[in-house]
Amino acid sequence: MDVKRLASFCQKVGIAYKTAEEYGGLAGFYDWGVRGAQIKKNVKDVWWSYFVERNELIGGMDGSIITHPKVWEASGHVGEFHDPIVKCTKCGNVYRADHLVEDVKGVNAEGLSLEELAKILKDVKCPSCGGELGDVSYFNLMFSTKVGPYEGTVSYLRPETAQLIFVDFPEHYIHMRKRLPFGIAQMGKAYRNEISPRGFLFRLREFEQMEIEFFFDPENDESPFYREIKHTKVRAKPWKGEEDVYMLDDIIDDYKGREWMIYWIYHSLKFFELVGVDMDRVRIRQQSPEERAHYSMDTWDVEFYFDDMGWKEIEGIAHRSDYDLSRHRTFSKSDKYVVRMGGRSFVPWVVEPSWGVERTILAILYSSYREDEERVWLDLKPWIAPVQVAVFPLLSRDNLPEEARRIYYTLRALFRTEYDEGGSIGKRYRRYDEIGTPYAVTVDYQTLEDKTVTVRERNTMKQERVGIDELLPYLGERMRWT
Ligand code: ATP
């Protein structure tokens, strides 16, 4: 399937569409509609619940989008958060130089220097007008803004949520009871002035991340979960080897914190499975040393295979050692980034899993889109579906609507439920299939006689008669994810 087709489907059913379409839209910005806003909330809720509420090692935070500009100097974003660009000297079109190399030459160009890119692009012409390309240079991706009136102070919209977790480490350490290891999770908006936003929800200028910084003592880096999960088999592409199915224990390098790296890869994959990503299209890929950020000892991307776009990163899991906390220690001149434990003073080390909300949802929607001669439907997990139960009266007369409404009022206290009496029953089923509603409850004439309704399951379209009294446990059992 192609992502463009998915995008027009999403617009049609109210999931997501270009922002301000009436004004022509704005590249890289999407709005979430009536159905999409709920899907997004559900994905974030499951993530928060899985990683924060049900994990005693993790606490949550919610940091500001604009913070002290020095934070972005310390993090390296002011100096280093840039992509290589090249401009056509004739039509003025701007391209991301590494992507252009990949498109035209079919080679992986991530991490190549400006000189290397310029050399490869020497004989390449502008794909749009055939004109000469100019020099390759860097473009910083942060959006800047001014805080306060008149000249104000220049700061930035955060390009990632992670940095706020690092800056506030002194607070977290106290409130996580001065013990290691622990993790802090955060989700929320991030902004990157991407050179060429594309791929529907894939590369945006405003998006959301769900990130965890997991802090540990490098001299005491064992994980109690290691033995249980180390033999897990995953589809993987180590940077030096071929893609194959490997045991986690066999492919993660021998460094301090490897057991936690294994832990985060394991749970990252579990989470994608839980929210309904097709795991046959998922692999983990290790970044090569040239590709990796300079501070990272090891990085594995979780990638999803799109038929038209190929393998694409939906999550990155990076070993960041003590880089970020040490930088904040130096730039803020604060010693609160150092912990004292067991007679030693040290800066904790970090493993960071970082998910994109939109890329996760893109992978979920891509995985769940179904069509046949009769209908189009989304095979969404009940905990992700925007509407979990639709309640219909068979006809809009003879007391059927009143009875259906009574059932709707009971169900909506527990499930995301909608009542609908518009159009034929067949049309109503299709309408709710399209947005992935797993169950439809229909009130018919038999209901008035024996207090039973039909419950129709979305994928099989099979109907079962269930007593009204049994509806809550019947549906409840099918909605739970653990
Ligand atoms: P890419 O190489 O695709 O630009 P990245 O390696 O810069 O991504 P990270 O900085 O590791 O991305 O960010 C973590 C996650 O945030 C990514 O795995 C992705 O899911 C999400 N993300 C990053 N940039 C964007 C974007 N422009 N639009 C949507 N999601 C994004």
Coordinates of C-alpha atoms and ligand atoms in Angstrom, one line a residue:
M1 CA 0.0 0.0 0.0
D2 CA 1.2 3.5 -0.6
V3 CA 1.3 6.2 2.1
K4 CA -0.4 8.8 -0.2
R5 CA -3.4 6.5 -0.4
L6 CA -3.5 6.2 3.4
A7 CA -3.3 10.0 3.7
S8 CA -6.3 10.5 1.6
F9 CA -8.2 7.8 3.5
C10 CA -7.2 9.5 6.8
Q11 CA -8.6 12.8 5.5
K12 CA -11.8 11.2 4.4
V13 CA -12.6 9.6 7.7
G14 CA -11.4 12.6 9.9
I15 CA -8.1 11.2 11.2
A16 CA -5.5 13.8 10.0
Y17 CA -5.2 16.4 7.3
K18 CA -3.0 19.3 6.3
T19 CA -3.3 22.3 8.6
A20 CA -5.3 25.3 7.3
E21 CA -6.3 23.7 4.1
E22 CA -8.5 26.6 3.2
Y23 CA -5.4 28.7 3.1
G24 CA -3.4 26.2 1.1
G25 CA -1.9 24.3 4.1
L26 CA 1.6 24.7 5.5
A27 CA 4.2 22.0 4.7
G28 CA 5.1 19.8 7.6
F29 CA 2.1 20.7 9.8
Y30 CA -0.9 18.5 10.2
D31 CA -4.1 18.8 12.2
W32 CA -5.7 15.8 13.9
G33 CA -9.5 15.5 13.3
V34 CA -12.4 14.2 15.2
R35 CA -11.2 10.5 14.9
G36 CA -7.5 11.2 14.9
A37 CA -7.3 13.3 18.0
Q38 CA -8.8 10.4 19.9
I39 CA -6.5 7.8 18.3
K40 CA -3.5 10.0 19.2
K41 CA -4.7 10.3 22.8
N42 CA -5.2 6.5 23.0
V43 CA -1.7 5.7 21.8
K44 CA -0.2 8.2 24.2
D45 CA -2.3 6.8 27.1
V46 CA -1.2 3.2 26.4
W47 CA 2.4 4.3 26.2
W48 CA 2.1 6.3 29.5
S49 CA 0.3 3.4 31.2
Y50 CA 2.7 0.8 29.9
F51 CA 5.9 2.6 30.7
V52 CA 5.1 4.9 33.6
E53 CA 2.1 3.8 35.5
R54 CA 3.0 0.1 35.3
N55 CA 6.8 0.4 35.7
E56 CA 8.1 1.1 39.2
L57 CA 11.4 2.3 37.8
I58 CA 9.9 5.1 35.8
G59 CA 8.5 8.5 36.8
G60 CA 6.9 11.1 34.5
M61 CA 7.5 14.7 33.8
D62 CA 6.0 17.5 31.6
G63 CA 8.5 20.1 30.7
S64 CA 8.2 23.5 29.0
I65 CA 8.4 23.8 25.2
I66 CA 10.5 27.0 25.5
T67 CA 13.3 26.9 28.1
H68 CA 16.5 28.8 28.9
P69 CA 18.5 29.1 25.6
K70 CA 21.7 27.9 27.3
V71 CA 20.1 24.5 27.5
W72 CA 20.3 24.2 23.8
E73 CA 24.0 25.3 23.8
A74 CA 24.8 22.7 26.4
S75 CA 22.9 20.0 24.5
G76 CA 24.8 20.7 21.3
H77 CA 21.7 21.7 19.4
V78 CA 22.8 25.3 18.7
G79 CA 26.1 24.2 17.3
E80 CA 25.3 20.8 15.8
F81 CA 21.6 20.3 15.1
H82 CA 21.8 20.8 11.4
D83 CA 21.2 19.0 8.2
P84 CA 23.1 19.5 4.9
I85 CA 21.3 21.5 2.3
V86 CA 21.9 22.4 -1.3
K87 CA 20.0 25.0 -3.4
C88 CA 19.4 25.1 -7.1
T89 CA 21.0 28.2 -8.6
K90 CA 18.3 28.4 -11.3
C91 CA 14.9 27.7 -9.7
G92 CA 15.8 28.2 -6.0
N93 CA 14.5 24.8 -4.9
V94 CA 16.2 23.7 -1.7
Y95 CA 17.1 20.0 -1.1
R96 CA 18.4 18.1 1.9
A97 CA 21.7 17.1 0.4
D98 CA 22.0 13.6 2.0
H99 CA 18.4 12.7 0.9
L100 CA 19.2 14.0 -2.6
V101 CA 22.2 11.7 -2.8
E102 CA 20.1 8.8 -1.5
D103 CA 17.4 9.5 -4.1
V104 CA 19.7 10.0 -7.0
K105 CA 22.6 7.6 -6.3
G106 CA 20.7 5.0 -4.2
V107 CA 23.3 5.0 -1.4
N108 CA 23.0 5.7 2.3
A109 CA 24.4 9.2 2.8
E110 CA 23.6 9.8 6.5
G111 CA 26.6 11.1 8.4
L112 CA 28.6 12.1 5.3
S113 CA 30.6 15.3 5.6
L114 CA 29.8 18.4 3.5
E115 CA 32.8 17.8 1.3
E116 CA 31.8 14.2 0.7
L117 CA 28.3 15.2 -0.2
A118 CA 29.5 18.0 -2.5
K119 CA 31.8 15.6 -4.3
I120 CA 28.9 13.1 -4.9
L121 CA 26.6 15.9 -6.0
K122 CA 29.1 17.4 -8.4
D123 CA 27.5 15.9 -11.5
V124 CA 23.9 16.0 -10.2
K125 CA 21.4 18.5 -11.5
C126 CA 18.3 20.0 -9.9
P127 CA 15.6 17.2 -10.1
S128 CA 13.0 19.9 -10.6
C129 CA 14.4 22.1 -13.4
G130 CA 17.7 20.5 -14.4
G131 CA 19.6 23.6 -13.2
E132 CA 23.1 23.7 -11.5
L133 CA 23.2 23.0 -7.8
G134 CA 25.0 25.5 -5.5
D135 CA 27.3 24.8 -2.5
V136 CA 26.4 22.3 0.2
S137 CA 26.0 23.9 3.6
Y138 CA 24.5 23.3 7.0
F139 CA 21.1 24.5 8.1
N140 CA 20.1 24.5 11.8
L141 CA 16.7 22.9 12.3
M142 CA 15.7 24.7 15.5
F143 CA 12.8 27.2 15.3
S144 CA 13.9 30.4 17.2
T145 CA 11.5 32.7 19.0
K146 CA 11.7 35.8 21.2
V147 CA 10.7 35.7 24.8
G148 CA 9.4 39.0 26.2
P149 CA 8.5 42.4 24.6
Y150 CA 10.6 44.5 22.2
E151 CA 14.0 42.8 21.5
G152 CA 13.3 40.0 24.0
T153 CA 15.6 37.1 24.6
V154 CA 16.1 34.7 21.8
S155 CA 15.2 31.1 22.6
Y156 CA 14.0 28.1 20.7
L157 CA 11.0 25.8 20.5
R158 CA 12.3 22.5 21.8
P159 CA 13.6 20.2 19.1
E160 CA 13.2 17.2 21.4
T161 CA 11.6 16.5 24.8
A162 CA 14.6 14.6 26.1
Q163 CA 16.7 17.6 27.0
L164 CA 14.2 18.8 29.6
I165 CA 14.6 15.5 31.4
F166 CA 18.4 16.0 31.6
V167 CA 18.2 19.6 32.7
D168 CA 15.9 18.7 35.6
F169 CA 17.9 15.7 36.6
P170 CA 18.7 17.2 40.1
E171 CA 15.0 17.3 40.8
H172 CA 14.3 13.9 39.5
Y173 CA 17.1 12.3 41.5
I174 CA 15.5 13.6 44.7
H175 CA 12.0 12.6 43.9
M176 CA 13.0 9.2 42.6
R177 CA 14.4 8.7 46.2
K178 CA 18.1 9.1 45.3
R179 CA 18.4 5.6 43.9
L180 CA 19.7 4.2 40.6
P181 CA 18.6 3.0 38.2
F182 CA 15.5 5.0 37.3
G183 CA 14.0 6.5 34.3
I184 CA 12.0 9.6 33.6
A185 CA 9.4 9.7 30.8
Q186 CA 8.0 12.6 29.0
M187 CA 5.7 13.0 26.0
G188 CA 4.8 16.2 24.1
K189 CA 5.4 18.5 21.2
A190 CA 8.8 19.0 19.5
Y191 CA 9.6 21.3 16.6
R192 CA 12.1 20.9 13.8
N193 CA 12.4 23.1 10.8
E194 CA 12.8 20.1 8.5
I195 CA 14.1 21.0 5.0
S196 CA 11.8 18.7 3.2
P197 CA 8.8 17.5 5.2
R198 CA 7.3 14.5 3.4
G199 CA 5.7 11.1 3.8
F200 CA 2.4 12.3 5.3
L201 CA 2.9 12.0 9.1
F202 CA 6.4 10.8 8.7
R203 CA 8.5 13.9 8.5
L204 CA 6.8 16.9 10.1
R205 CA 7.9 20.2 11.4
E206 CA 5.7 20.0 14.5
F207 CA 5.3 16.5 16.0
E208 CA 5.2 14.7 19.3
Q209 CA 7.7 12.5 21.0
M210 CA 7.4 10.0 23.8
E211 CA 10.9 9.7 25.4
I212 CA 12.5 8.0 28.4
E213 CA 15.9 8.8 29.8
F214 CA 17.0 5.8 31.8
F215 CA 19.8 6.7 34.3
F216 CA 22.1 4.0 35.7
D217 CA 25.4 3.6 37.5
P218 CA 28.0 2.5 35.0
E219 CA 29.9 0.4 37.6
N220 CA 26.7 -1.3 38.7
D221 CA 24.8 -1.8 35.4
E222 CA 23.2 -5.3 35.8
S223 CA 19.5 -5.5 35.1
P224 CA 17.4 -7.9 37.1
F225 CA 15.3 -8.6 33.9
Y226 CA 18.3 -9.6 31.8
R227 CA 18.2 -13.4 32.2
E228 CA 14.5 -13.5 31.4
I229 CA 14.7 -11.6 28.1
K230 CA 18.2 -12.1 26.8
H231 CA 17.2 -15.0 24.6
T232 CA 14.4 -13.1 22.8
K233 CA 14.7 -13.4 19.1
V234 CA 14.3 -10.4 16.9
R235 CA 14.7 -9.4 13.3
A236 CA 17.8 -7.3 13.2
K237 CA 20.4 -5.7 11.0
P238 CA 23.7 -5.2 12.9
W239 CA 25.8 -2.6 11.1
K240 CA 28.5 -5.1 10.4
G241 CA 26.3 -8.1 9.6
E242 CA 23.4 -9.2 7.4
E243 CA 19.7 -8.8 8.4
D244 CA 18.6 -12.0 10.1
V245 CA 16.8 -13.2 13.2
Y246 CA 19.1 -12.9 16.1
M247 CA 19.0 -13.4 19.8
L248 CA 19.2 -10.0 21.6
D249 CA 22.1 -11.3 23.7
D250 CA 24.1 -12.1 20.6
I251 CA 23.9 -8.7 18.9
I252 CA 24.3 -6.1 21.6
D253 CA 27.9 -5.1 22.0
D254 CA 29.8 -5.5 25.2
Y255 CA 29.7 -2.1 27.0
K256 CA 28.4 -0.8 30.3
G257 CA 24.7 -0.7 30.2
R258 CA 24.2 -3.4 27.6
E259 CA 21.7 -5.2 29.8
W260 CA 19.6 -2.1 29.9
M261 CA 19.9 -1.6 26.1
I262 CA 18.5 -5.1 25.8
Y263 CA 15.7 -4.2 28.2
W264 CA 14.7 -1.1 26.2
I265 CA 14.8 -2.8 22.9
Y266 CA 12.7 -5.7 24.3
H267 CA 10.0 -3.3 25.7
S268 CA 10.1 -1.1 22.6
L269 CA 9.1 -4.0 20.5
K270 CA 6.5 -5.2 23.0
F271 CA 4.9 -1.7 23.0
F272 CA 4.7 -1.7 19.1
E273 CA 3.0 -5.1 19.2
L274 CA 0.6 -3.9 21.9
V275 CA -0.6 -0.9 19.9
G276 CA -1.1 -3.0 16.8
V277 CA 2.0 -2.4 14.6
D278 CA 2.4 -5.3 12.1
M279 CA 5.6 -7.0 13.6
D280 CA 6.3 -8.7 10.3
R281 CA 7.2 -5.3 9.0
V282 CA 9.4 -4.4 12.0
R283 CA 13.2 -4.8 12.5
I284 CA 15.8 -3.2 14.6
R285 CA 18.8 -1.7 12.8
Q286 CA 22.1 -0.7 14.3
Q287 CA 23.5 2.6 13.2
S288 CA 27.1 2.6 11.9
P289 CA 29.7 4.6 13.8
E290 CA 29.6 7.3 11.0
E291 CA 25.8 7.6 11.2
R292 CA 25.6 7.8 15.0
A293 CA 25.5 11.0 16.9
H294 CA 29.0 11.8 18.3
Y295 CA 28.0 11.3 21.9
S296 CA 26.4 7.9 21.3
M297 CA 28.2 4.7 22.1
D298 CA 25.6 2.7 20.3
T299 CA 22.2 3.4 18.6
W300 CA 19.6 1.0 17.4
D301 CA 16.6 2.2 15.3
V302 CA 13.3 0.4 15.3
E303 CA 12.3 0.5 11.7
F304 CA 9.0 -0.2 9.9
Y305 CA 8.7 -1.3 6.3
F306 CA 6.5 0.8 4.1
D307 CA 6.0 -0.7 0.6
D308 CA 6.6 2.7 -1.1
M309 CA 9.1 4.3 1.3
G310 CA 11.1 1.3 2.4
W311 CA 12.5 0.8 5.9
K312 CA 12.0 3.9 8.0
E313 CA 12.9 4.8 11.6
I314 CA 9.9 5.0 14.0
E315 CA 11.9 4.9 17.2
G316 CA 15.6 5.4 18.1
I317 CA 17.2 3.7 21.1
A318 CA 20.5 5.4 22.0
H319 CA 23.2 4.8 24.5
R320 CA 24.2 8.4 25.5
S321 CA 26.7 7.5 28.4
D322 CA 27.1 10.6 30.6
Y323 CA 27.2 13.0 27.7
D324 CA 24.1 15.1 28.5
L325 CA 24.4 15.3 32.2
S326 CA 28.1 16.1 32.0
R327 CA 27.4 18.9 29.5
H328 CA 24.8 20.4 31.8
R329 CA 27.2 20.1 34.7
T330 CA 29.8 22.1 32.8
F331 CA 27.5 24.7 31.3
S332 CA 25.4 25.4 34.4
K333 CA 28.5 25.0 36.7
S334 CA 26.2 22.9 39.0
D335 CA 27.4 19.9 40.8
K336 CA 23.9 18.6 41.2
Y337 CA 24.4 16.4 38.1
V338 CA 26.9 14.3 40.1
V339 CA 25.6 11.7 42.5
R340 CA 27.3 10.3 45.5
M341 CA 26.7 6.7 46.1
G342 CA 28.6 3.9 47.9
G343 CA 31.6 6.1 48.5
R344 CA 31.8 7.2 44.9
S345 CA 30.9 10.3 43.0
F346 CA 29.9 10.0 39.4
V347 CA 27.7 11.3 36.7
P348 CA 25.0 8.7 35.8
W349 CA 24.9 7.1 32.4
V350 CA 21.9 6.9 30.1
V351 CA 20.0 4.7 27.7
E352 CA 17.3 6.6 25.8
P353 CA 14.4 5.1 23.9
S354 CA 12.7 7.8 21.8
W355 CA 9.4 7.3 19.9
G356 CA 7.7 9.6 17.5
V357 CA 3.9 9.7 18.2
E358 CA 3.0 10.4 14.6
R359 CA 5.4 7.8 13.2
T360 CA 4.0 5.2 15.6
I361 CA 0.4 6.1 14.5
L362 CA 1.5 6.0 10.8
A363 CA 2.8 2.5 11.4
I364 CA -0.4 1.5 13.2
L365 CA -2.7 2.8 10.5
Y366 CA -0.5 1.3 7.8
S367 CA -0.7 -2.0 9.6
S368 CA -4.4 -2.0 10.2
Y369 CA -5.8 -0.7 6.8
R370 CA -7.9 -3.4 5.1
E371 CA -10.1 -3.4 2.1
D372 CA -12.1 -5.9 0.0
E373 CA -14.8 -5.7 -2.6
E374 CA -17.4 -4.7 -0.1
R375 CA -15.7 -2.4 2.4
V376 CA -12.7 -0.6 3.8
W377 CA -11.9 -1.0 7.5
L378 CA -9.2 -0.4 10.1
D379 CA -8.2 -3.5 12.1
L380 CA -7.4 -1.4 15.2
K381 CA -6.8 -2.8 18.6
P382 CA -9.9 -1.9 20.8
W383 CA -7.7 0.2 23.1
I384 CA -6.5 2.3 20.1
A385 CA -9.9 2.6 18.2
P386 CA -11.4 6.0 18.5
V387 CA -14.9 4.5 19.1
Q388 CA -15.0 1.1 20.9
V389 CA -18.7 0.4 20.6
A390 CA -21.3 1.7 18.3
V391 CA -25.0 1.3 19.3
F392 CA -27.7 1.2 16.7
P393 CA -31.5 0.7 16.7
L394 CA -32.3 -1.5 13.8
L395 CA -35.0 1.0 12.7
S396 CA -35.9 4.5 14.0
R397 CA -39.3 3.5 15.3
D398 CA -41.3 1.2 17.5
N399 CA -39.4 2.0 20.7
L400 CA -36.1 0.6 19.3
P401 CA -34.3 4.0 19.5
E402 CA -35.3 4.4 23.2
E403 CA -34.0 1.0 24.1
A404 CA -30.8 1.5 22.1
R405 CA -30.2 4.9 23.9
R406 CA -30.7 3.3 27.3
I407 CA -27.9 0.8 26.4
Y408 CA -25.8 3.5 25.0
Y409 CA -26.0 5.5 28.3
T410 CA -24.9 2.4 30.2
L411 CA -22.0 1.5 27.9
R412 CA -20.6 5.0 27.5
A413 CA -19.6 5.2 31.2
L414 CA -17.1 2.4 30.5
F415 CA -16.2 2.5 26.8
R416 CA -15.9 5.1 24.0
T417 CA -19.4 4.6 22.7
E418 CA -21.5 6.3 20.0
Y419 CA -25.1 6.1 19.2
D420 CA -26.2 6.2 15.6
E421 CA -29.5 5.9 13.9
G422 CA -28.7 7.7 10.6
G423 CA -29.1 5.7 7.3
S424 CA -29.5 1.9 6.7
I425 CA -28.0 -0.5 9.2
G426 CA -25.5 -1.7 6.5
K427 CA -24.2 1.9 6.0
R428 CA -23.8 2.4 9.7
Y429 CA -21.8 -0.8 10.0
R430 CA -19.5 0.5 7.2
R431 CA -19.2 3.9 8.7
Y432 CA -17.9 2.4 12.0
D433 CA -15.8 -0.2 10.3
E434 CA -13.9 2.6 8.5
I435 CA -12.7 4.1 11.8
G436 CA -11.9 0.7 13.3
T437 CA -14.8 0.3 15.8
P438 CA -14.4 -3.3 17.0
Y439 CA -18.0 -3.9 18.2
A440 CA -21.4 -2.8 17.1
V441 CA -24.5 -3.5 19.2
T442 CA -27.8 -3.6 17.5
V443 CA -31.2 -3.4 19.1
D444 CA -33.9 -5.2 17.1
Y445 CA -37.4 -6.4 17.7
Q446 CA -36.2 -9.5 19.5
T447 CA -34.5 -7.2 22.0
L448 CA -37.9 -5.9 23.1
E449 CA -39.1 -9.5 23.7
D450 CA -36.1 -11.2 25.3
K451 CA -33.7 -8.5 26.4
T452 CA -30.9 -9.6 24.0
V453 CA -29.0 -7.6 21.4
T454 CA -26.7 -8.6 18.5
V455 CA -23.0 -7.8 18.9
R456 CA -21.2 -7.7 15.6
E457 CA -17.4 -8.1 15.5
R458 CA -15.7 -5.8 12.9
N459 CA -13.2 -8.2 11.3
T460 CA -15.3 -11.3 10.9
M461 CA -18.7 -9.4 10.7
K462 CA -20.0 -12.3 12.8
Q463 CA -23.0 -11.5 15.0
E464 CA -23.7 -13.0 18.4
R465 CA -26.8 -12.6 20.6
V466 CA -25.9 -11.4 24.0
G467 CA -28.1 -10.5 27.0
I468 CA -28.2 -6.8 27.8
D469 CA -27.3 -7.8 31.4
E470 CA -24.1 -9.5 30.1
L471 CA -23.0 -6.8 27.8
L472 CA -20.7 -5.0 30.2
P473 CA -18.6 -8.1 31.1
Y474 CA -18.8 -9.4 27.5
L475 CA -17.3 -6.2 26.1
G476 CA -15.1 -5.4 29.1
E477 CA -13.3 -8.7 28.6
R478 CA -12.5 -7.8 25.0
M479 CA -11.3 -4.3 25.6
R480 CA -8.6 -4.9 28.1
W481 CA -5.0 -5.0 27.0
T482 CA -3.6 -7.0 30.0
Ligands
ATP1 P1 15.4 11.2 11.2 O1 16.7 10.6 11.0 O2 14.3 10.4 10.5 O3 15.3 12.7 10.9 P2 16.1 11.4 13.9 O4 17.1 10.3 14.0 O5 16.6 12.8 13.7 O6 15.0 11.0 12.7 P3 15.5 11.4 16.6 O7 16.2 12.7 16.9 O8 16.2 10.1 17.0 O9 15.1 11.3 15.1 O10 14.0 11.5 17.3 C1 13.4 10.4 17.9 C2 12.1 10.0 17.2 O11 11.3 11.2 17.0 C3 12.3 9.4 15.8 O12 12.5 8.0 15.9 C4 10.9 9.8 15.2 O13 10.0 8.8 15.5 C5 10.5 11.1 15.8 N1 10.8 12.2 14.8 C6 12.0 12.8 14.7 N2 11.9 13.8 13.7 C7 10.7 13.7 13.3 C8 9.9 14.5 12.3 N3 10.5 15.5 11.7 N4 8.6 14.2 12.1 C9 8.0 13.2 12.8 N5 8.6 12.5 13.8 C10 10.0 12.7 14.0

